[in-house]
Structures are given as C-alpha cells and as structure tokens.
C-alpha cells in the first residue's frame, strides 16, 4: 500500500509519516519547499513536491502510484484568515479534486472536533478555522465519490503519546489529544479502511488500533 501525506512537514503530518513508514508501508510526503525533503527522508518517507496554492491539475502528478491520500495540512496559527481559506478549505478541496482526477478512491482528512457544531465555532475563538473545516468536510461528503474517512481530533497537544483514545466524545470544549495519538489513529484508519465514516477522537482508555477497528 502506498500513501501520500499532504501536509507531511506539519506537526501531525510528520508523526503520520514516521509511524506509517515504520509499518513497512511506502509513504510519500507532499512538501512545498524542497528544503523540507531531508526531514521527510529521515522520518522514513519519500518527498514529492506539492503546492496547495497551485491548481488541482498540477497536484495530480504527485499522486502517481498512490493508493490512499491523507490530507493533514493546515495554514497554522500564525497566518491570517486568508491563508486559512487558501489552505484548510480551498487547498483541501483541490486535493480532493486531484485525487479523483488521479483515479484514487481513498481519501482521509484530518478535520477537527466541533466542526459540525456552529455554537462551538462562536466560542472557539478561531471561527474561520472551523468554517473552513466544516465546508471542506461537506465537499468531501457530498461533492465527491471518494471513499472518505474524516478524522476529527480534539484540542491538539504536544504531550507524550498515550496510545489510547476514546471515539465520539460528548464534549468538544475540553477534550484533548496528543498529536502523536492523532497520527496513530490516522495510521490505523489507513490500515483498517473506514469508508464513508466520521471518527471523532480524544485521548481516552482504549488502545488506538482497537478503538478505530
């Protein structure tokens, strides 16, 4: 199985590359800056150039020979709302379009817990981020024919991984999960396909692979 990780140089993306490559899978890390290639190689992946600000057609060559596309890109907290729209929304949608153009069926997107609750957007302090995530998820579900899985993690932390999660938590306000555990969940989804599903995750008391299965 061969997987392309879009956003491979991001914090969650690097964890995904490393953990998935450690299972023996072929992992391509999509990067915009050639200087990031060394990091991807050290993590066990192979770098492919990819520009989320480019056209969907221009993205297709990076998907050659790929079975599954994982979208884990984000504009980051240091950019403005314009880049949130460009990367988290438009970049995600163009990636979906490119995936279909490339003839790939499986698409996994890392979204966010609370995305489907507009009342949560208002109190989050980062409403544009949730708007972008919501409409990207909607496009994936209703405007594509992809076998998708939407992974919605809680508040991300850089704590040490626990290896345990809970699925479908009741409260989005205070639910947290380590970035490494998010990556482990994505790896489990790659290994155990969950087509046409939305999986909300936070740290909990069930082993990641068991919780996903």
C-alpha positions as protocol buffer text, in pm:
chain_id: "A"
residue {
  index: 1
  type: UNK
  ca { x: 0 y: 0 z: 0 }
}
residue {
  index: 2
  type: UNK
  ca { x: 125 y: 346 z: -90 }
}
residue {
  index: 3
  type: UNK
  ca { x: 8 y: 661 z: 84 }
}
residue {
  index: 4
  type: UNK
  ca { x: 58 y: 1030 z: 9 }
}
residue {
  index: 5
  type: UNK
  ca { x: 55 y: 1259 z: 311 }
}
residue {
  index: 6
  type: UNK
  ca { x: -42 y: 1617 z: 223 }
}
residue {
  index: 7
  type: UNK
  ca { x: 95 y: 1844 z: 494 }
}
residue {
  index: 8
  type: UNK
  ca { x: 372 y: 1596 z: 568 }
}
residue {
  index: 9
  type: UNK
  ca { x: 602 y: 1861 z: 714 }
}
residue {
  index: 10
  type: UNK
  ca { x: 339 y: 1979 z: 964 }
}
residue {
  index: 11
  type: UNK
  ca { x: 339 y: 1872 z: 1326 }
}
residue {
  index: 12
  type: UNK
  ca { x: 80 y: 1596 z: 1287 }
}
residue {
  index: 13
  type: UNK
  ca { x: 198 y: 1516 z: 936 }
}
residue {
  index: 14
  type: UNK
  ca { x: 549 y: 1431 z: 1049 }
}
residue {
  index: 15
  type: UNK
  ca { x: 412 y: 1190 z: 1307 }
}
residue {
  index: 16
  type: UNK
  ca { x: 197 y: 1025 z: 1040 }
}
residue {
  index: 17
  type: UNK
  ca { x: 489 y: 984 z: 800 }
}
residue {
  index: 18
  type: UNK
  ca { x: 712 y: 833 z: 1067 }
}
residue {
  index: 19
  type: UNK
  ca { x: 453 y: 599 z: 1215 }
}
residue {
  index: 20
  type: UNK
  ca { x: 315 y: 477 z: 883 }
}
residue {
  index: 21
  type: UNK
  ca { x: 660 y: 423 z: 733 }
}
residue {
  index: 22
  type: UNK
  ca { x: 754 y: 221 z: 1043 }
}
residue {
  index: 23
  type: UNK
  ca { x: 484 y: -32 z: 948 }
}
residue {
  index: 24
  type: UNK
  ca { x: 663 y: -104 z: 622 }
}
residue {
  index: 25
  type: UNK
  ca { x: 428 y: 93 z: 401 }
}
residue {
  index: 26
  type: UNK
  ca { x: 553 y: 317 z: 121 }
}
residue {
  index: 27
  type: UNK
  ca { x: 490 y: 676 z: 230 }
}
residue {
  index: 28
  type: UNK
  ca { x: 522 y: 986 z: 15 }
}
residue {
  index: 29
  type: UNK
  ca { x: 542 y: 1318 z: 194 }
}
residue {
  index: 30
  type: UNK
  ca { x: 396 y: 1606 z: -4 }
}
residue {
  index: 31
  type: UNK
  ca { x: 602 y: 1921 z: 51 }
}
residue {
  index: 32
  type: UNK
  ca { x: 607 y: 2273 z: -95 }
}
residue {
  index: 33
  type: UNK
  ca { x: 965 y: 2360 z: -5 }
}
residue {
  index: 34
  type: UNK
  ca { x: 1249 y: 2139 z: -133 }
}
residue {
  index: 35
  type: UNK
  ca { x: 1443 y: 2210 z: 186 }
}
residue {
  index: 36
  type: UNK
  ca { x: 1185 y: 2000 z: 373 }
}
residue {
  index: 37
  type: UNK
  ca { x: 1278 y: 1685 z: 180 }
}
residue {
  index: 38
  type: UNK
  ca { x: 1555 y: 1590 z: 422 }
}
residue {
  index: 39
  type: UNK
  ca { x: 1313 y: 1583 z: 714 }
}
residue {
  index: 40
  type: UNK
  ca { x: 1074 y: 1355 z: 524 }
}
residue {
  index: 41
  type: UNK
  ca { x: 1358 y: 1118 z: 435 }
}
residue {
  index: 42
  type: UNK
  ca { x: 1475 y: 1098 z: 797 }
}
residue {
  index: 43
  type: UNK
  ca { x: 1121 y: 1008 z: 901 }
}
residue {
  index: 44
  type: UNK
  ca { x: 1120 y: 716 z: 657 }
}
residue {
  index: 45
  type: UNK
  ca { x: 921 y: 873 z: 375 }
}
residue {
  index: 46
  type: UNK
  ca { x: 992 y: 990 z: 22 }
}
residue {
  index: 47
  type: UNK
  ca { x: 937 y: 1355 z: -62 }
}
residue {
  index: 48
  type: UNK
  ca { x: 721 y: 1471 z: -350 }
}
residue {
  index: 49
  type: UNK
  ca { x: 676 y: 1834 z: -446 }
}
residue {
  index: 50
  type: UNK
  ca { x: 322 y: 1961 z: -398 }
}
residue {
  index: 51
  type: UNK
  ca { x: 175 y: 2310 z: -385 }
}
residue {
  index: 52
  type: UNK
  ca { x: -162 y: 2366 z: -218 }
}
residue {
  index: 53
  type: UNK
  ca { x: -174 y: 2711 z: -377 }
}
residue {
  index: 54
  type: UNK
  ca { x: -148 y: 2560 z: -724 }
}
residue {
  index: 55
  type: UNK
  ca { x: -417 y: 2407 z: -941 }
}
residue {
  index: 56
  type: UNK
  ca { x: -576 y: 2067 z: -891 }
}
residue {
  index: 57
  type: UNK
  ca { x: -431 y: 1954 z: -1225 }
}
residue {
  index: 58
  type: UNK
  ca { x: -83 y: 2044 z: -1106 }
}
residue {
  index: 59
  type: UNK
  ca { x: -132 y: 1827 z: -798 }
}
residue {
  index: 60
  type: UNK
  ca { x: -211 y: 1510 z: -990 }
}
residue {
  index: 61
  type: UNK
  ca { x: 150 y: 1404 z: -1080 }
}
residue {
  index: 62
  type: UNK
  ca { x: 242 y: 1381 z: -710 }
}
residue {
  index: 63
  type: UNK
  ca { x: -34 y: 1121 z: -672 }
}
residue {
  index: 64
  type: UNK
  ca { x: 110 y: 881 z: -927 }
}
residue {
  index: 65
  type: UNK
  ca { x: 117 y: 525 z: -791 }
}
residue {
  index: 66
  type: UNK
  ca { x: -70 y: 620 z: -472 }
}
residue {
  index: 67
  type: UNK
  ca { x: -347 y: 412 z: -315 }
}
residue {
  index: 68
  type: UNK
  ca { x: -454 y: 648 z: -35 }
}
residue {
  index: 69
  type: UNK
  ca { x: -434 y: 1025 z: 11 }
}
residue {
  index: 70
  type: UNK
  ca { x: -420 y: 1173 z: 362 }
}
residue {
  index: 71
  type: UNK
  ca { x: -487 y: 1545 z: 399 }
}
residue {
  index: 72
  type: UNK
  ca { x: -327 y: 1676 z: 718 }
}
residue {
  index: 73
  type: UNK
  ca { x: -233 y: 2024 z: 603 }
}
residue {
  index: 74
  type: UNK
  ca { x: -320 y: 2346 z: 778 }
}
residue {
  index: 75
  type: UNK
  ca { x: -221 y: 2709 z: 748 }
}
residue {
  index: 76
  type: UNK
  ca { x: -115 y: 2724 z: 1113 }
}
residue {
  index: 77
  type: UNK
  ca { x: -198 y: 2965 z: 1390 }
}
residue {
  index: 78
  type: UNK
  ca { x: 49 y: 3232 z: 1279 }
}
residue {
  index: 79
  type: UNK
  ca { x: -125 y: 3310 z: 948 }
}
residue {
  index: 80
  type: UNK
  ca { x: -432 y: 3518 z: 875 }
}
residue {
  index: 81
  type: UNK
  ca { x: -782 y: 3412 z: 782 }
}
residue {
  index: 82
  type: UNK
  ca { x: -693 y: 3442 z: 413 }
}
residue {
  index: 83
  type: UNK
  ca { x: -445 y: 3155 z: 437 }
}
residue {
  index: 84
  type: UNK
  ca { x: -694 y: 2950 z: 639 }
}
residue {
  index: 85
  type: UNK
  ca { x: -928 y: 2977 z: 341 }
}
residue {
  index: 86
  type: UNK
  ca { x: -650 y: 2908 z: 92 }
}
residue {
  index: 87
  type: UNK
  ca { x: -508 y: 2601 z: 267 }
}
residue {
  index: 88
  type: UNK
  ca { x: -766 y: 2447 z: 501 }
}
residue {
  index: 89
  type: UNK
  ca { x: -1058 y: 2499 z: 263 }
}
residue {
  index: 90
  type: UNK
  ca { x: -952 y: 2558 z: -98 }
}
residue {
  index: 91
  type: UNK
  ca { x: -635 y: 2352 z: -67 }
}
residue {
  index: 92
  type: UNK
  ca { x: -831 y: 2062 z: 78 }
}
residue {
  index: 93
  type: UNK
  ca { x: -1095 y: 2077 z: -195 }
}
residue {
  index: 94
  type: UNK
  ca { x: -838 y: 2097 z: -473 }
}
residue {
  index: 95
  type: UNK
  ca { x: -666 y: 1795 z: -320 }
}
residue {
  index: 96
  type: UNK
  ca { x: -994 y: 1603 z: -335 }
}
residue {
  index: 97
  type: UNK
  ca { x: -1046 y: 1703 z: -698 }
}
residue {
  index: 98
  type: UNK
  ca { x: -689 y: 1598 z: -781 }
}
residue {
  index: 99
  type: UNK
  ca { x: -737 y: 1266 z: -602 }
}
residue {
  index: 100
  type: UNK
  ca { x: -1036 y: 1186 z: -821 }
}
residue {
  index: 101
  type: UNK
  ca { x: -854 y: 1302 z: -1134 }
}
residue {
  index: 102
  type: UNK
  ca { x: -570 y: 1064 z: -1041 }
}
residue {
  index: 103
  type: UNK
  ca { x: -814 y: 774 z: -1017 }
}
residue {
  index: 104
  type: UNK
  ca { x: -760 y: 724 z: -643 }
}
residue {
  index: 105
  type: UNK
  ca { x: -1060 y: 627 z: -431 }
}
residue {
  index: 106
  type: UNK
  ca { x: -942 y: 654 z: -70 }
}
residue {
  index: 107
  type: UNK
  ca { x: -915 y: 996 z: 95 }
}
residue {
  index: 108
  type: UNK
  ca { x: -859 y: 1060 z: 466 }
}
residue {
  index: 109
  type: UNK
  ca { x: -882 y: 1412 z: 605 }
}
residue {
  index: 110
  type: UNK
  ca { x: -777 y: 1536 z: 948 }
}
residue {
  index: 111
  type: UNK
  ca { x: -1053 y: 1775 z: 1048 }
}
residue {
  index: 112
  type: UNK
  ca { x: -1140 y: 1897 z: 1400 }
}
residue {
  index: 113
  type: UNK
  ca { x: -1377 y: 1807 z: 1680 }
}
residue {
  index: 114
  type: UNK
  ca { x: -1662 y: 2059 z: 1697 }
}
residue {
  index: 115
  type: UNK
  ca { x: -1661 y: 2124 z: 1324 }
}
residue {
  index: 116
  type: UNK
  ca { x: -2026 y: 2021 z: 1292 }
}
residue {
  index: 117
  type: UNK
  ca { x: -2143 y: 2246 z: 1579 }
}
residue {
  index: 118
  type: UNK
  ca { x: -2185 y: 2613 z: 1487 }
}
residue {
  index: 119
  type: UNK
  ca { x: -2239 y: 2709 z: 1851 }
}
residue {
  index: 120
  type: UNK
  ca { x: -1890 y: 2576 z: 1922 }
}
residue {
  index: 121
  type: UNK
  ca { x: -1742 y: 2786 z: 1641 }
}
residue {
  index: 122
  type: UNK
  ca { x: -1855 y: 3104 z: 1813 }
}
residue {
  index: 123
  type: UNK
  ca { x: -1688 y: 3027 z: 2145 }
}
residue {
  index: 124
  type: UNK
  ca { x: -1374 y: 2868 z: 2000 }
}
residue {
  index: 125
  type: UNK
  ca { x: -1204 y: 3198 z: 1922 }
}
residue {
  index: 126
  type: UNK
  ca { x: -1100 y: 3066 z: 1580 }
}
residue {
  index: 127
  type: UNK
  ca { x: -1430 y: 3065 z: 1395 }
}
residue {
  index: 128
  type: UNK
  ca { x: -1278 y: 3097 z: 1043 }
}
residue {
  index: 129
  type: UNK
  ca { x: -1080 y: 2778 z: 1105 }
}
residue {
  index: 130
  type: UNK
  ca { x: -1395 y: 2581 z: 1188 }
}
residue {
  index: 131
  type: UNK
  ca { x: -1583 y: 2733 z: 895 }
}
residue {
  index: 132
  type: UNK
  ca { x: -1306 y: 2615 z: 661 }
}
residue {
  index: 133
  type: UNK
  ca { x: -1300 y: 2268 z: 815 }
}
residue {
  index: 134
  type: UNK
  ca { x: -1678 y: 2237 z: 801 }
}
residue {
  index: 135
  type: UNK
  ca { x: -1711 y: 2321 z: 434 }
}
residue {
  index: 136
  type: UNK
  ca { x: -1411 y: 2108 z: 336 }
}
residue {
  index: 137
  type: UNK
  ca { x: -1577 y: 1813 z: 513 }
}
residue {
  index: 138
  type: UNK
  ca { x: -1908 y: 1891 z: 344 }
}
residue {
  index: 139
  type: UNK
  ca { x: -1745 y: 1896 z: 0 }
}
residue {
  index: 140
  type: UNK
  ca { x: -1577 y: 1562 z: 68 }
}
residue {
  index: 141
  type: UNK
  ca { x: -1904 y: 1401 z: 176 }
}
residue {
  index: 142
  type: UNK
  ca { x: -2142 y: 1548 z: -78 }
}
residue {
  index: 143
  type: UNK
  ca { x: -1943 y: 1666 z: -380 }
}
residue {
  index: 144
  type: UNK
  ca { x: -1706 y: 1373 z: -435 }
}
residue {
  index: 145
  type: UNK
  ca { x: -1733 y: 999 z: -494 }
}
residue {
  index: 146
  type: UNK
  ca { x: -1432 y: 926 z: -274 }
}
residue {
  index: 147
  type: UNK
  ca { x: -1423 y: 653 z: -11 }
}
residue {
  index: 148
  type: UNK
  ca { x: -1354 y: 904 z: 265 }
}
residue {
  index: 149
  type: UNK
  ca { x: -1280 y: 891 z: 633 }
}
residue {
  index: 150
  type: UNK
  ca { x: -1298 y: 1216 z: 829 }
}
residue {
  index: 151
  type: UNK
  ca { x: -1091 y: 1211 z: 1148 }
}
residue {
  index: 152
  type: UNK
  ca { x: -1191 y: 1483 z: 1395 }
}
residue {
  index: 153
  type: UNK
  ca { x: -943 y: 1515 z: 1682 }
}
residue {
  index: 154
  type: UNK
  ca { x: -997 y: 1728 z: 1991 }
}
residue {
  index: 155
  type: UNK
  ca { x: -761 y: 2005 z: 2102 }
}
residue {
  index: 156
  type: UNK
  ca { x: -410 y: 1909 z: 1993 }
}
residue {
  index: 157
  type: UNK
  ca { x: -123 y: 1887 z: 2243 }
}
residue {
  index: 158
  type: UNK
  ca { x: 247 y: 1807 z: 2219 }
}
residue {
  index: 159
  type: UNK
  ca { x: 233 y: 1577 z: 2522 }
}
residue {
  index: 160
  type: UNK
  ca { x: 387 y: 1231 z: 2509 }
}
residue {
  index: 161
  type: UNK
  ca { x: 165 y: 980 z: 2330 }
}
residue {
  index: 162
  type: UNK
  ca { x: -64 y: 769 z: 2545 }
}
residue {
  index: 163
  type: UNK
  ca { x: -151 y: 511 z: 2282 }
}
residue {
  index: 164
  type: UNK
  ca { x: -514 y: 528 z: 2396 }
}
residue {
  index: 165
  type: UNK
  ca { x: -817 y: 717 z: 2269 }
}
residue {
  index: 166
  type: UNK
  ca { x: -1191 y: 748 z: 2301 }
}
residue {
  index: 167
  type: UNK
  ca { x: -1418 y: 769 z: 1998 }
}
residue {
  index: 168
  type: UNK
  ca { x: -1712 y: 1011 z: 1966 }
}
residue {
  index: 169
  type: UNK
  ca { x: -1663 y: 1214 z: 2288 }
}
residue {
  index: 170
  type: UNK
  ca { x: -1964 y: 1402 z: 2420 }
}
residue {
  index: 171
  type: UNK
  ca { x: -1786 y: 1731 z: 2492 }
}
residue {
  index: 172
  type: UNK
  ca { x: -1571 y: 1925 z: 2244 }
}
residue {
  index: 173
  type: UNK
  ca { x: -1487 y: 2207 z: 2484 }
}
residue {
  index: 174
  type: UNK
  ca { x: -1218 y: 2044 z: 2698 }
}
residue {
  index: 175
  type: UNK
  ca { x: -1133 y: 1728 z: 2506 }
}
residue {
  index: 176
  type: UNK
  ca { x: -765 y: 1695 z: 2417 }
}
residue {
  index: 177
  type: UNK
  ca { x: -545 y: 1452 z: 2226 }
}
residue {
  index: 178
  type: UNK
  ca { x: -173 y: 1436 z: 2159 }
}
residue {
  index: 179
  type: UNK
  ca { x: -56 y: 1493 z: 1805 }
}
residue {
  index: 180
  type: UNK
  ca { x: 122 y: 1158 z: 1811 }
}
residue {
  index: 181
  type: UNK
  ca { x: -201 y: 980 z: 1907 }
}
residue {
  index: 182
  type: UNK
  ca { x: -386 y: 1157 z: 1625 }
}
residue {
  index: 183
  type: UNK
  ca { x: -123 y: 1023 z: 1387 }
}
residue {
  index: 184
  type: UNK
  ca { x: -163 y: 674 z: 1531 }
}
residue {
  index: 185
  type: UNK
  ca { x: -537 y: 695 z: 1467 }
}
residue {
  index: 186
  type: UNK
  ca { x: -479 y: 803 z: 1108 }
}
residue {
  index: 187
  type: UNK
  ca { x: -236 y: 515 z: 1059 }
}
residue {
  index: 188
  type: UNK
  ca { x: -498 y: 276 z: 1198 }
}
residue {
  index: 189
  type: UNK
  ca { x: -755 y: 416 z: 952 }
}
residue {
  index: 190
  type: UNK
  ca { x: -510 y: 364 z: 665 }
}
residue {
  index: 191
  type: UNK
  ca { x: -456 y: 6 z: 779 }
}
residue {
  index: 192
  type: UNK
  ca { x: -822 y: -64 z: 853 }
}
residue {
  index: 193
  type: UNK
  ca { x: -1034 y: 127 z: 597 }
}
residue {
  index: 194
  type: UNK
  ca { x: -1337 y: 308 z: 733 }
}
residue {
  index: 195
  type: UNK
  ca { x: -1510 y: 431 z: 416 }
}
residue {
  index: 196
  type: UNK
  ca { x: -1784 y: 691 z: 442 }
}
residue {
  index: 197
  type: UNK
  ca { x: -1725 y: 747 z: 812 }
}
residue {
  index: 198
  type: UNK
  ca { x: -1657 y: 1033 z: 1051 }
}
residue {
  index: 199
  type: UNK
  ca { x: -1449 y: 942 z: 1355 }
}
residue {
  index: 200
  type: UNK
  ca { x: -1417 y: 1191 z: 1643 }
}
residue {
  index: 201
  type: UNK
  ca { x: -1126 y: 1116 z: 1877 }
}
residue {
  index: 202
  type: UNK
  ca { x: -975 y: 1236 z: 2204 }
}
residue {
  index: 203
  type: UNK
  ca { x: -738 y: 1073 z: 2448 }
}
residue {
  index: 204
  type: UNK
  ca { x: -913 y: 801 z: 2643 }
}
residue {
  index: 205
  type: UNK
  ca { x: -870 y: 447 z: 2768 }
}
residue {
  index: 206
  type: UNK
  ca { x: -890 y: 222 z: 2461 }
}
residue {
  index: 207
  type: UNK
  ca { x: -585 y: 124 z: 2255 }
}
residue {
  index: 208
  type: UNK
  ca { x: -582 y: 327 z: 1934 }
}
residue {
  index: 209
  type: UNK
  ca { x: -597 y: 36 z: 1690 }
}
residue {
  index: 210
  type: UNK
  ca { x: -878 y: -130 z: 1887 }
}
residue {
  index: 211
  type: UNK
  ca { x: -1078 y: 192 z: 1907 }
}
residue {
  index: 212
  type: UNK
  ca { x: -1052 y: 251 z: 1532 }
}
residue {
  index: 213
  type: UNK
  ca { x: -1137 y: -110 z: 1445 }
}
